[in-house]
mmCIF file of C-alpha atoms in Angstrom:
data_model
loop_
_atom_site.group_PDB
_atom_site.id
_atom_site.type_symbol
_atom_site.label_atom_id
_atom_site.label_comp_id
_atom_site.label_asym_id
_atom_site.label_seq_id
_atom_site.Cartn_x
_atom_site.Cartn_y
_atom_site.Cartn_z
ATOM 1 C CA MET G 19 -27.888 45.442 -89.068
ATOM 2 C CA GLY G 20 -30.422 46.559 -86.236
ATOM 3 C CA ALA G 21 -30.790 45.629 -82.755
ATOM 4 C CA ALA G 22 -33.309 42.838 -83.562
ATOM 5 C CA ALA G 23 -30.618 40.984 -85.675
ATOM 6 C CA ALA G 24 -28.107 41.316 -83.153
ATOM 7 C CA ALA G 25 -30.332 39.842 -80.428
ATOM 8 C CA ASP G 26 -31.343 36.835 -82.605
ATOM 9 C CA ALA G 27 -27.879 35.737 -83.681
ATOM 10 C CA PRO G 28 -26.784 34.083 -80.310
ATOM 11 C CA VAL G 29 -29.935 31.596 -80.742
ATOM 12 C CA VAL G 30 -28.988 30.717 -84.319
ATOM 13 C CA ALA G 31 -25.598 29.990 -83.283
ATOM 14 C CA GLN G 32 -26.661 27.966 -80.266
ATOM 15 C CA GLY G 33 -28.800 25.732 -82.447
ATOM 16 C CA ILE G 34 -25.731 25.031 -84.767
ATOM 17 C CA ASN G 35 -23.484 24.246 -81.930
ATOM 18 C CA GLY G 36 -25.567 21.679 -80.151
ATOM 19 C CA SER G 37 -26.489 19.743 -83.286
ATOM 20 C CA LEU G 38 -22.909 19.802 -84.583
ATOM 21 C CA THR G 39 -21.889 18.364 -81.146
ATOM 22 C CA LEU G 40 -24.183 15.434 -81.590
ATOM 23 C CA ALA G 41 -23.125 14.849 -85.070
ATOM 24 C CA VAL G 42 -19.587 14.549 -84.475
ATOM 25 C CA ALA G 43 -19.364 13.036 -81.053
ATOM 26 C CA GLY G 44 -22.437 10.841 -82.020
ATOM 27 C CA ALA G 45 -20.548 9.553 -84.996
ATOM 28 C CA GLY G 46 -17.453 8.828 -82.964
ATOM 29 C CA ALA G 47 -19.626 7.099 -80.217
ATOM 30 C CA ALA G 48 -21.280 4.766 -82.716
ATOM 31 C CA ILE G 49 -17.916 3.995 -84.342
ATOM 32 C CA GLY G 50 -16.568 3.115 -80.795
ATOM 33 C CA ILE G 51 -19.696 0.949 -80.028
ATOM 34 C CA GLY G 52 -19.141 -0.674 -83.332
ATOM 35 C CA MET G 53 -15.648 -1.657 -82.692
ATOM 36 C CA ILE G 54 -16.538 -3.260 -79.330
ATOM 37 C CA GLY G 55 -19.827 -4.995 -80.614
ATOM 38 C CA GLY G 56 -18.075 -6.293 -83.710
ATOM 39 C CA LYS G 57 -15.183 -7.812 -81.726
ATOM 40 C CA ALA G 58 -17.670 -9.245 -79.105
ATOM 41 C CA VAL G 59 -19.809 -11.162 -81.615
ATOM 42 C CA GLU G 60 -16.456 -12.340 -83.384
ATOM 43 C CA ALA G 61 -15.187 -13.467 -79.862
ATOM 44 C CA VAL G 62 -18.506 -15.300 -79.053
ATOM 45 C CA GLY G 63 -18.347 -17.088 -82.510
ATOM 46 C CA ARG G 64 -14.904 -18.174 -81.785
ATOM 47 C CA ASN G 65 -15.362 -19.372 -78.227
ATOM 48 C CA PRO G 66 -19.198 -19.756 -77.321
ATOM 49 C CA GLY G 67 -18.264 -20.979 -73.752
ATOM 50 C CA ALA G 68 -17.063 -17.388 -72.893
ATOM 51 C CA PHE G 69 -20.374 -15.804 -73.798
ATOM 52 C CA GLY G 70 -21.232 -14.668 -70.250
ATOM 53 C CA ASN G 71 -17.918 -12.919 -69.667
ATOM 54 C CA ILE G 72 -18.088 -11.392 -73.137
ATOM 55 C CA LEU G 73 -21.566 -10.145 -72.535
ATOM 56 C CA THR G 74 -20.504 -8.389 -69.321
ATOM 57 C CA LEU G 75 -17.440 -6.709 -70.722
ATOM 58 C CA GLY G 76 -18.980 -5.828 -73.964
ATOM 59 C CA ILE G 77 -21.906 -4.170 -72.237
ATOM 60 C CA ILE G 78 -19.593 -2.080 -69.953
ATOM 61 C CA GLY G 79 -17.554 -0.971 -72.728
ATOM 62 C CA MET G 80 -20.545 -0.140 -75.064
ATOM 63 C CA ALA G 81 -22.216 1.702 -72.151
ATOM 64 C CA LEU G 82 -19.153 3.911 -71.631
ATOM 65 C CA ALA G 83 -18.949 4.772 -75.294
ATOM 66 C CA GLU G 84 -22.836 5.389 -75.241
ATOM 67 C CA ALA G 85 -22.306 7.924 -72.544
ATOM 68 C CA VAL G 86 -20.471 9.900 -74.714
ATOM 69 C CA ALA G 87 -23.220 10.288 -77.192
ATOM 70 C CA ILE G 88 -25.717 11.077 -74.151
ATOM 71 C CA TYR G 89 -23.570 13.947 -72.977
ATOM 72 C CA ALA G 90 -23.614 15.399 -76.540
ATOM 73 C CA LEU G 91 -27.419 14.906 -76.689
ATOM 74 C CA ILE G 92 -27.666 16.668 -73.406
ATOM 75 C CA ILE G 93 -25.661 19.608 -74.767
ATOM 76 C CA ALA G 94 -27.886 19.416 -78.042
ATOM 77 C CA PHE G 95 -31.073 19.836 -75.845
ATOM 78 C CA GLY G 96 -29.446 22.625 -73.727
ATOM 79 C CA GLY G 97 -28.703 24.262 -77.060
ATOM 80 C CA ARG G 98 -25.139 25.273 -75.939
ATOM 81 C CA MET Z 25 -22.497 47.475 -85.911
ATOM 82 C CA GLY Z 26 -23.607 49.093 -82.618
ATOM 83 C CA ALA Z 27 -22.797 48.359 -79.104
ATOM 84 C CA ALA Z 28 -25.721 45.585 -78.720
ATOM 85 C CA ALA Z 29 -23.940 43.346 -81.234
ATOM 86 C CA ALA Z 30 -20.534 43.659 -79.629
ATOM 87 C CA ALA Z 31 -21.969 42.365 -76.404
ATOM 88 C CA ASP Z 32 -23.758 39.733 -77.819
ATOM 89 C CA ALA Z 33 -20.754 38.348 -79.831
ATOM 90 C CA PRO Z 34 -18.802 36.681 -76.752
ATOM 91 C CA VAL Z 35 -22.007 34.738 -75.945
ATOM 92 C CA VAL Z 36 -22.292 33.185 -79.531
ATOM 93 C CA ALA Z 37 -18.558 32.325 -79.512
ATOM 94 C CA GLN Z 38 -18.504 30.625 -75.989
ATOM 95 C CA GLY Z 39 -21.357 28.380 -77.191
ATOM 96 C CA ILE Z 40 -19.447 27.396 -80.344
ATOM 97 C CA ASN Z 41 -16.337 26.667 -78.397
ATOM 98 C CA GLY Z 42 -17.885 24.480 -75.693
ATOM 99 C CA SER Z 43 -19.899 22.260 -77.746
ATOM 100 C CA LEU Z 44 -17.086 21.944 -80.453
ATOM 101 C CA THR Z 45 -14.887 20.744 -77.837
ATOM 102 C CA LEU Z 46 -17.328 17.947 -76.671
ATOM 103 C CA ALA Z 47 -17.819 17.119 -80.441
ATOM 104 C CA VAL Z 48 -14.286 16.493 -81.311
ATOM 105 C CA ALA Z 49 -12.930 15.373 -78.026
ATOM 106 C CA GLY Z 50 -15.982 13.263 -77.401
ATOM 107 C CA ALA Z 51 -15.621 11.595 -80.621
ATOM 108 C CA GLY Z 52 -12.119 10.677 -80.062
ATOM 109 C CA ALA Z 53 -12.797 9.376 -76.563
ATOM 110 C CA ALA Z 54 -15.381 7.179 -77.836
ATOM 111 C CA ILE Z 55 -13.128 5.798 -80.593
ATOM 112 C CA GLY Z 56 -10.455 5.239 -77.673
ATOM 113 C CA ILE Z 57 -12.997 3.420 -75.653
ATOM 114 C CA GLY Z 58 -13.963 1.334 -78.621
ATOM 115 C CA MET Z 59 -10.549 0.249 -79.295
ATOM 116 C CA ILE Z 60 -10.021 -0.888 -75.608
ATOM 117 C CA GLY Z 61 -13.368 -2.595 -75.354
ATOM 118 C CA GLY Z 62 -12.961 -4.261 -78.662
ATOM 119 C CA LYS Z 63 -9.507 -5.716 -77.863
ATOM 120 C CA ALA Z 64 -10.818 -6.560 -74.457
ATOM 121 C CA VAL Z 65 -13.787 -8.892 -75.610
ATOM 122 C CA GLU Z 66 -11.447 -10.362 -78.287
ATOM 123 C CA ALA Z 67 -8.965 -11.287 -75.503
ATOM 124 C CA VAL Z 68 -11.646 -12.809 -73.335
ATOM 125 C CA GLY Z 69 -12.911 -14.874 -76.175
ATOM 126 C CA ARG Z 70 -9.314 -16.082 -76.850
ATOM 127 C CA ASN Z 71 -8.516 -16.733 -73.041
ATOM 128 C CA PRO Z 72 -11.745 -16.899 -70.840
ATOM 129 C CA GLY Z 73 -9.381 -17.639 -67.829
ATOM 130 C CA ALA Z 74 -7.971 -14.180 -67.837
ATOM 131 C CA PHE Z 75 -11.273 -12.438 -67.581
ATOM 132 C CA GLY Z 76 -10.806 -11.023 -64.206
ATOM 133 C CA ASN Z 77 -7.339 -9.362 -65.221
ATOM 134 C CA ILE Z 78 -8.643 -8.058 -68.610
ATOM 135 C CA LEU Z 79 -11.753 -6.574 -66.889
ATOM 136 C CA THR Z 80 -9.504 -4.706 -64.372
ATOM 137 C CA LEU Z 81 -7.157 -3.317 -67.133
ATOM 138 C CA GLY Z 82 -9.939 -2.726 -69.455
ATOM 139 C CA ILE Z 83 -11.999 -0.642 -67.128
ATOM 140 C CA ILE Z 84 -8.810 1.273 -65.988
ATOM 141 C CA GLY Z 85 -8.149 2.175 -69.642
ATOM 142 C CA MET Z 86 -11.965 2.971 -70.674
ATOM 143 C CA ALA Z 87 -12.171 5.109 -67.493
ATOM 144 C CA LEU Z 88 -9.135 7.173 -68.553
ATOM 145 C CA ALA Z 89 -10.459 7.699 -72.090
ATOM 146 C CA GLU Z 90 -13.960 8.519 -70.600
ATOM 147 C CA ALA Z 91 -12.262 11.173 -68.286
ATOM 148 C CA VAL Z 92 -11.286 13.038 -71.484
ATOM 149 C CA ALA Z 93 -15.036 13.231 -72.544
ATOM 150 C CA ILE Z 94 -16.024 14.470 -69.096
ATOM 151 C CA TYR Z 95 -13.355 17.152 -69.269
ATOM 152 C CA ALA Z 96 -14.958 18.125 -72.585
ATOM 153 C CA LEU Z 97 -18.350 18.064 -70.913
ATOM 154 C CA ILE Z 98 -17.161 20.304 -68.170
ATOM 155 C CA ILE Z 99 -15.839 22.777 -70.631
ATOM 156 C CA ALA Z 100 -19.142 22.437 -72.866
ATOM 157 C CA PHE Z 101 -21.251 23.223 -69.678
ATOM 158 C CA GLY Z 102 -19.025 26.090 -68.627
ATOM 159 C CA GLY Z 103 -19.529 27.663 -72.058
ATOM 160 C CA ARG Z 104 -15.777 28.368 -72.450
ATOM 161 C CA MET L 30 -16.494 49.291 -85.419
ATOM 162 C CA GLY L 31 -16.410 51.256 -82.218
ATOM 163 C CA ALA L 32 -14.328 50.970 -79.250
ATOM 164 C CA ALA L 33 -16.849 48.525 -77.738
ATOM 165 C CA ALA L 34 -16.445 46.010 -80.490
ATOM 166 C CA ALA L 35 -12.698 46.211 -80.227
ATOM 167 C CA ALA L 36 -12.632 45.603 -76.486
ATOM 168 C CA ASP L 37 -14.726 42.591 -76.850
ATOM 169 C CA ALA L 38 -13.024 40.790 -79.704
ATOM 170 C CA PRO L 39 -10.014 39.342 -77.647
ATOM 171 C CA VAL L 40 -12.446 37.761 -75.135
ATOM 172 C CA VAL L 41 -14.010 35.863 -78.083
ATOM 173 C CA ALA L 42 -10.719 34.887 -79.581
ATOM 174 C CA GLN L 43 -9.453 33.569 -76.038
ATOM 175 C CA GLY L 44 -12.431 31.167 -75.621
ATOM 176 C CA ILE L 45 -12.227 29.760 -79.126
ATOM 177 C CA ASN L 46 -8.511 28.915 -78.650
ATOM 178 C CA GLY L 47 -8.655 27.034 -75.214
ATOM 179 C CA SER L 48 -11.703 24.911 -76.304
ATOM 180 C CA LEU L 49 -10.230 24.090 -79.708
ATOM 181 C CA THR L 50 -6.999 22.974 -77.761
ATOM 182 C CA LEU L 51 -9.115 20.561 -75.685
ATOM 183 C CA ALA L 52 -11.125 19.301 -78.617
ATOM 184 C CA VAL L 53 -7.949 18.319 -80.817
ATOM 185 C CA ALA L 54 -5.690 17.411 -77.889
ATOM 186 C CA GLY L 55 -8.276 15.432 -76.148
ATOM 187 C CA ALA L 56 -9.248 13.596 -79.096
ATOM 188 C CA GLY L 57 -5.693 12.504 -79.858
ATOM 189 C CA ALA L 58 -5.108 11.702 -76.264
ATOM 190 C CA ALA L 59 -8.073 9.533 -75.975
ATOM 191 C CA ILE L 60 -6.955 7.631 -79.312
ATOM 192 C CA GLY L 61 -3.524 7.280 -77.816
ATOM 193 C CA ILE L 62 -4.978 5.818 -74.478
ATOM 194 C CA GLY L 63 -7.323 3.568 -76.675
ATOM 195 C CA MET L 64 -4.066 2.241 -78.773
ATOM 196 C CA ILE L 65 -2.311 1.415 -75.248
ATOM 197 C CA GLY L 66 -5.297 -0.004 -73.433
ATOM 198 C CA GLY L 67 -6.356 -2.032 -76.593
ATOM 199 C CA LYS L 68 -2.891 -3.669 -77.066
ATOM 200 C CA ALA L 69 -2.578 -4.058 -73.057
ATOM 201 C CA VAL L 70 -5.757 -6.235 -72.848
ATOM 202 C CA GLU L 71 -4.787 -8.069 -75.947
ATOM 203 C CA ALA L 72 -1.366 -8.890 -74.483
ATOM 204 C CA VAL L 73 -2.997 -10.030 -71.134
ATOM 205 C CA GLY L 74 -5.273 -12.384 -72.991
ATOM 206 C CA ARG L 75 -2.279 -13.911 -74.771
ATOM 207 C CA ASN L 76 -0.026 -14.181 -71.812
ATOM 208 C CA PRO L 77 -2.032 -13.961 -68.426
ATOM 209 C CA GLY L 78 1.074 -14.521 -66.342
ATOM 210 C CA ALA L 79 2.473 -11.186 -67.485
ATOM 211 C CA PHE L 80 -0.579 -9.305 -66.079
ATOM 212 C CA GLY L 81 1.502 -7.324 -63.205
ATOM 213 C CA ASN L 82 4.047 -6.041 -65.748
ATOM 214 C CA ILE L 83 1.587 -5.178 -68.400
ATOM 215 C CA LEU L 84 -0.643 -3.311 -65.837
ATOM 216 C CA THR L 85 2.438 -1.265 -64.772
ATOM 217 C CA LEU L 86 3.574 -0.453 -68.099
ATOM 218 C CA GLY L 87 -0.042 0.076 -69.530
ATOM 219 C CA ILE L 88 -0.748 2.570 -66.768
ATOM 220 C CA ILE L 89 2.502 4.554 -67.224
ATOM 221 C CA GLY L 90 1.743 4.952 -70.821
ATOM 222 C CA MET L 91 -1.895 5.804 -70.448
ATOM 223 C CA ALA L 92 -1.169 8.236 -67.725
ATOM 224 C CA LEU L 93 1.343 9.985 -70.050
ATOM 225 C CA ALA L 94 -1.311 10.299 -72.750
ATOM 226 C CA GLU L 95 -3.934 11.386 -70.256
ATOM 227 C CA ALA L 96 -1.524 14.239 -69.209
ATOM 228 C CA VAL L 97 -1.861 15.679 -72.546
ATOM 229 C CA ALA L 98 -5.619 15.941 -72.076
ATOM 230 C CA ILE L 99 -4.979 17.647 -68.600
ATOM 231 C CA TYR L 100 -2.549 20.106 -70.157
ATOM 232 C CA ALA L 101 -5.162 20.965 -72.603
ATOM 233 C CA LEU L 102 -7.842 21.200 -69.865
ATOM 234 C CA ILE L 103 -5.763 23.645 -68.075
ATOM 235 C CA ILE L 104 -5.415 25.858 -71.160
ATOM 236 C CA ALA L 105 -9.030 25.579 -71.859
ATOM 237 C CA PHE L 106 -10.057 26.621 -68.243
ATOM 238 C CA GLY L 107 -7.368 29.481 -68.280
ATOM 239 C CA GLY L 108 -8.998 30.610 -71.597
ATOM 240 C CA ARG L 109 -5.798 31.182 -73.517
#
């Protein structure tokens, strides 16, 4: 290989990294959000009077899991 | 390979490391948050009177799991 | 390979180890925190009078799981 190939290699690897990060972390984040959202609608169906409280707690939990996906998106955009 | 390839190699590996860390640890963190949030909204639906206590305990637990994702984000930005 | 490539190789390997450690150990730690937190909020919903005891025991358990993530973070920063 020449010097050009060596200089290009890091750019290739960076792209692989960022998208792999969002792939794996995003899948986990979506599964976590799914656990909370699934249980939340089940709980509202069981006890509609608790809708306000379930909405509050569910949104806090889903926002925390969504944050992980946003961290991965930042890394994917940064190309690290 | 020449000296240029050797000098670029660590940069490639650093990027792979940091983003792989956020990928796997972030996925685990989000699944952990999902477990706590899912059970928390289920518990509020079952017993709305305990909302305050469940919110306290749920946020402590989700914050501890979120902290793991933030550790991984620090490593991902640091490029280690 | 020349002397330059040989000298750079250990640096690459160190970075891979530390961040892989935080990736896998962090994912496991966060899932462990999720198991404890999930069951703890479920228990508070079932028996709100036991909140104080559940909080004490839950925080001890989650702190022990969090400690594993912190051990891995130390190793990831140290680059071992």
